[in-house]
Tab-separated table of C-alpha atoms in Angstrom:
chain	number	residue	atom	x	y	z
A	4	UNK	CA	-16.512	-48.778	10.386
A	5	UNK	CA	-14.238	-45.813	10.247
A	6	UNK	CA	-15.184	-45.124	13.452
A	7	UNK	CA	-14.454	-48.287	15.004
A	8	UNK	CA	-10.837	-48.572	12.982
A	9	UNK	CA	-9.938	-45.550	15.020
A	10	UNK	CA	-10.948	-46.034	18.207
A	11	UNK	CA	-8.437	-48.878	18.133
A	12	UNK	CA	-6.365	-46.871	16.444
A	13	UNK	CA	-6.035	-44.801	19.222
A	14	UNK	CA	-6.535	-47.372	21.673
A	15	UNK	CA	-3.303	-49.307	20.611
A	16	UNK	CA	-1.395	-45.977	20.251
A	17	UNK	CA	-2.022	-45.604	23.855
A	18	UNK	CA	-1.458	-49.650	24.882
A	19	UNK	CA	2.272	-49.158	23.230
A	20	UNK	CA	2.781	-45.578	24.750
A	21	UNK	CA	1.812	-47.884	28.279
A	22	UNK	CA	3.944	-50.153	26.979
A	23	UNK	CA	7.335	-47.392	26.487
A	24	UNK	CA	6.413	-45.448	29.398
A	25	UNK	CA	10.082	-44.478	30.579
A	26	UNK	CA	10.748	-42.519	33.898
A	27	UNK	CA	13.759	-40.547	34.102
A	28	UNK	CA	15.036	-39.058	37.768
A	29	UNK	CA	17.413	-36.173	37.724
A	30	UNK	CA	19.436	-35.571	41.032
A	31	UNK	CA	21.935	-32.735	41.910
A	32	UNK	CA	24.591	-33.101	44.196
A	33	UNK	CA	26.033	-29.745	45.674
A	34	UNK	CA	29.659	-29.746	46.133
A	35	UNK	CA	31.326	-27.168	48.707
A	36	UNK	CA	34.452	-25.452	47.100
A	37	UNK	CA	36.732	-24.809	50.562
A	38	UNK	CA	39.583	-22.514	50.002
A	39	UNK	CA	43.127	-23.727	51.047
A	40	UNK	CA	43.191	-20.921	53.506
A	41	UNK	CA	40.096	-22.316	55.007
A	42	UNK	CA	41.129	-25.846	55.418
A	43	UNK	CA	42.083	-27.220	58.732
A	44	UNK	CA	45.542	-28.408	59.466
A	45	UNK	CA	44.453	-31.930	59.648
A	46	UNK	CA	42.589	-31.711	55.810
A	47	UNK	CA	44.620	-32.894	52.558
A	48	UNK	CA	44.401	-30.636	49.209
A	49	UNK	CA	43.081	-33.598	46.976
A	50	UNK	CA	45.420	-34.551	43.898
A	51	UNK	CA	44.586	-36.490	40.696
A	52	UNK	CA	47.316	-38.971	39.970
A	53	UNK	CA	47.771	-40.346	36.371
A	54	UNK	CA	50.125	-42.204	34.677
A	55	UNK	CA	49.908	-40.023	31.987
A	56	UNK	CA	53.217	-38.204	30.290
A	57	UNK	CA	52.531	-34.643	30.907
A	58	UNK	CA	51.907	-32.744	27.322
A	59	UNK	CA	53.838	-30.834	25.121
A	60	UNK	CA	54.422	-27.556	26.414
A	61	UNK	CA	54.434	-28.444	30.163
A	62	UNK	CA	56.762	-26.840	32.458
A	63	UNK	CA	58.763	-30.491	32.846
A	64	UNK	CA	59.013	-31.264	29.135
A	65	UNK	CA	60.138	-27.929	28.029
A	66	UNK	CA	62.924	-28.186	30.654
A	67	UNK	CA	64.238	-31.559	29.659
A	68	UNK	CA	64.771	-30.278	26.529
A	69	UNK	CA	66.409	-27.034	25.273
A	70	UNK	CA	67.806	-25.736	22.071
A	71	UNK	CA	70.754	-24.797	22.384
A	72	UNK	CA	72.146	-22.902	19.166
A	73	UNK	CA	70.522	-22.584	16.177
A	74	UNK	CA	72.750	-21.908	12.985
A	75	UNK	CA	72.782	-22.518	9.260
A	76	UNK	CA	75.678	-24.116	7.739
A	77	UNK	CA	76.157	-24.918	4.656
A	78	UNK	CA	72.629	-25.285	2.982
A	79	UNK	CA	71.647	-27.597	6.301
A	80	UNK	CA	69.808	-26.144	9.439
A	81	UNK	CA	71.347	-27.624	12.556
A	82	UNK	CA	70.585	-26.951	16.412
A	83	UNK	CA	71.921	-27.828	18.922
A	84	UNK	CA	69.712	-29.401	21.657
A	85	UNK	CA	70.230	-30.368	25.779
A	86	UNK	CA	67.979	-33.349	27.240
A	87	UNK	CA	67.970	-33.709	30.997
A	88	UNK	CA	65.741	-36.241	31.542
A	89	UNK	CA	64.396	-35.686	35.068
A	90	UNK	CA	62.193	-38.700	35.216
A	91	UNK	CA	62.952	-42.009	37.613
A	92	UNK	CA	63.293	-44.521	34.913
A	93	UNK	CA	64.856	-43.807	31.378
A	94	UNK	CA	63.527	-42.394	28.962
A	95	UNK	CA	63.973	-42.389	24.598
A	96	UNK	CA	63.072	-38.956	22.949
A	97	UNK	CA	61.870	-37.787	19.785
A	98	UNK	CA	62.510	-34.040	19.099
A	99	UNK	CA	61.056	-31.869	16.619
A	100	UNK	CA	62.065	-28.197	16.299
A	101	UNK	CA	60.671	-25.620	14.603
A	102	UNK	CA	62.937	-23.688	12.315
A	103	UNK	CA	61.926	-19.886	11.174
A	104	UNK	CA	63.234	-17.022	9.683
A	105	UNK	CA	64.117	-13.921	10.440
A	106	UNK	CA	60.801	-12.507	9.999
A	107	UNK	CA	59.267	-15.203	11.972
A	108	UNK	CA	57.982	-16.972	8.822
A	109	UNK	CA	58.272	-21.217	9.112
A	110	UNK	CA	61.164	-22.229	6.974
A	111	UNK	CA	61.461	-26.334	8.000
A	112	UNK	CA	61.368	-28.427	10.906
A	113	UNK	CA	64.047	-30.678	11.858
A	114	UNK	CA	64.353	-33.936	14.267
A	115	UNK	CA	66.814	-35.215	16.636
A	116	UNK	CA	66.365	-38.970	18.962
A	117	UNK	CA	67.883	-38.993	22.067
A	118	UNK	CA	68.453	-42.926	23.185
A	119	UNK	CA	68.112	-44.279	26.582
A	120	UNK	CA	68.734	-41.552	28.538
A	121	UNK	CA	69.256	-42.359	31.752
A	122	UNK	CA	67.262	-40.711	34.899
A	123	UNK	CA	69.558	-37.574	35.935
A	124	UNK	CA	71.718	-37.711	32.678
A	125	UNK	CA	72.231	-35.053	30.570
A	126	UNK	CA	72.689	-35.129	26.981
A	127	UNK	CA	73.281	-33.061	23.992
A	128	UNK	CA	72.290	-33.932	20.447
A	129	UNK	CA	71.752	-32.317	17.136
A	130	UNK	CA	68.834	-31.947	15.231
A	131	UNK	CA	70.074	-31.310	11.659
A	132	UNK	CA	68.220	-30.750	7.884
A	133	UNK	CA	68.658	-29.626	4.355
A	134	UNK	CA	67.021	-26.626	3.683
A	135	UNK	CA	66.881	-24.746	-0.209
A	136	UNK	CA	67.868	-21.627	0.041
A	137	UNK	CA	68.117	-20.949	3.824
A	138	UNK	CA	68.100	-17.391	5.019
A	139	UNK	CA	71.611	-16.278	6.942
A	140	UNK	CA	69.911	-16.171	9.854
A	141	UNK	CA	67.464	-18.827	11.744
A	142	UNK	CA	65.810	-19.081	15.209
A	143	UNK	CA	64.846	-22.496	16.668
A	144	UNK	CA	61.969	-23.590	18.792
A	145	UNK	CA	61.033	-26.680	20.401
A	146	UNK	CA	57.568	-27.848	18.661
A	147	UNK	CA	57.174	-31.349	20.248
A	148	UNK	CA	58.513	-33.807	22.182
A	149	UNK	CA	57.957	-37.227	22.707
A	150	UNK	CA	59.153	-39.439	25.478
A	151	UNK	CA	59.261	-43.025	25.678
């Protein structure tokens, strides 16, 4: 009897492994990297377009906007910031910056908005924040940026 129990045992193990059976093909595809110096006259460089805002730290953001000055006056941080917004329609910012001390240690961050700004206009604005105990002196960084 034991015999017979697993002989279909086995034989229904192997009807539902028949029954699973999966096949799986892998394919490569080689792709030839072509140097722009090899490239005929006739042959675009490809380019990925995106709709995408470029992120915080590209070359275009960090241009739009720069700080400016960077001073403490009485118990408040406040710097001075320049948006050029260099886009085709207009564009609303957000600013954070990054205030530190002297010896490079974080002491606050402080915000600014920039409205509407118009392509090709230039604006300045101030990003301003109470801070206990500031130190005399302060440097100011750009720490994000967000255009809408």
């Amino acid at each position: 009897m034991r015999v017979a129990l697993m002989s279909l045992s086995v034989a229904g193990l192997v009807a539902l492994a028949g029954c699973s059976t999966q096949t799986s093909e892998s394919t490569t595809e080689e792709t030839e990297v072509v140097s722009p110096e090899d490239r005929g006259p006739s042959e675009e460089v490809p380019t990925e377009v995106t709709d995408e805002e470029p992120p915080v730290g590209d070359a275009a953001v960090e241009e739009e906007v720069v700080v400016d000055s960077c001073l403490v006056v009485e118990g408040q941080v406040v710097a001075g910031l320049t948006v050029n917004n260099g886009e085709v329609d207009p564009r609303s910012y957000v600013i954070t910056v990054a205030v530190a001390g002297p010896d490079g240690q974080p002491v606050t961050e402080v915000a600014a908005t920039a409205d509407d700004v118009r392509s090709g206009q230039v604006v300045e604005v101030q990003a301003v924040g109470d801070v206990a105990d500031p130190p005399a002196e302060v440097t100011c960084e750009v720490a994000d940026v967000n255009r809408f």
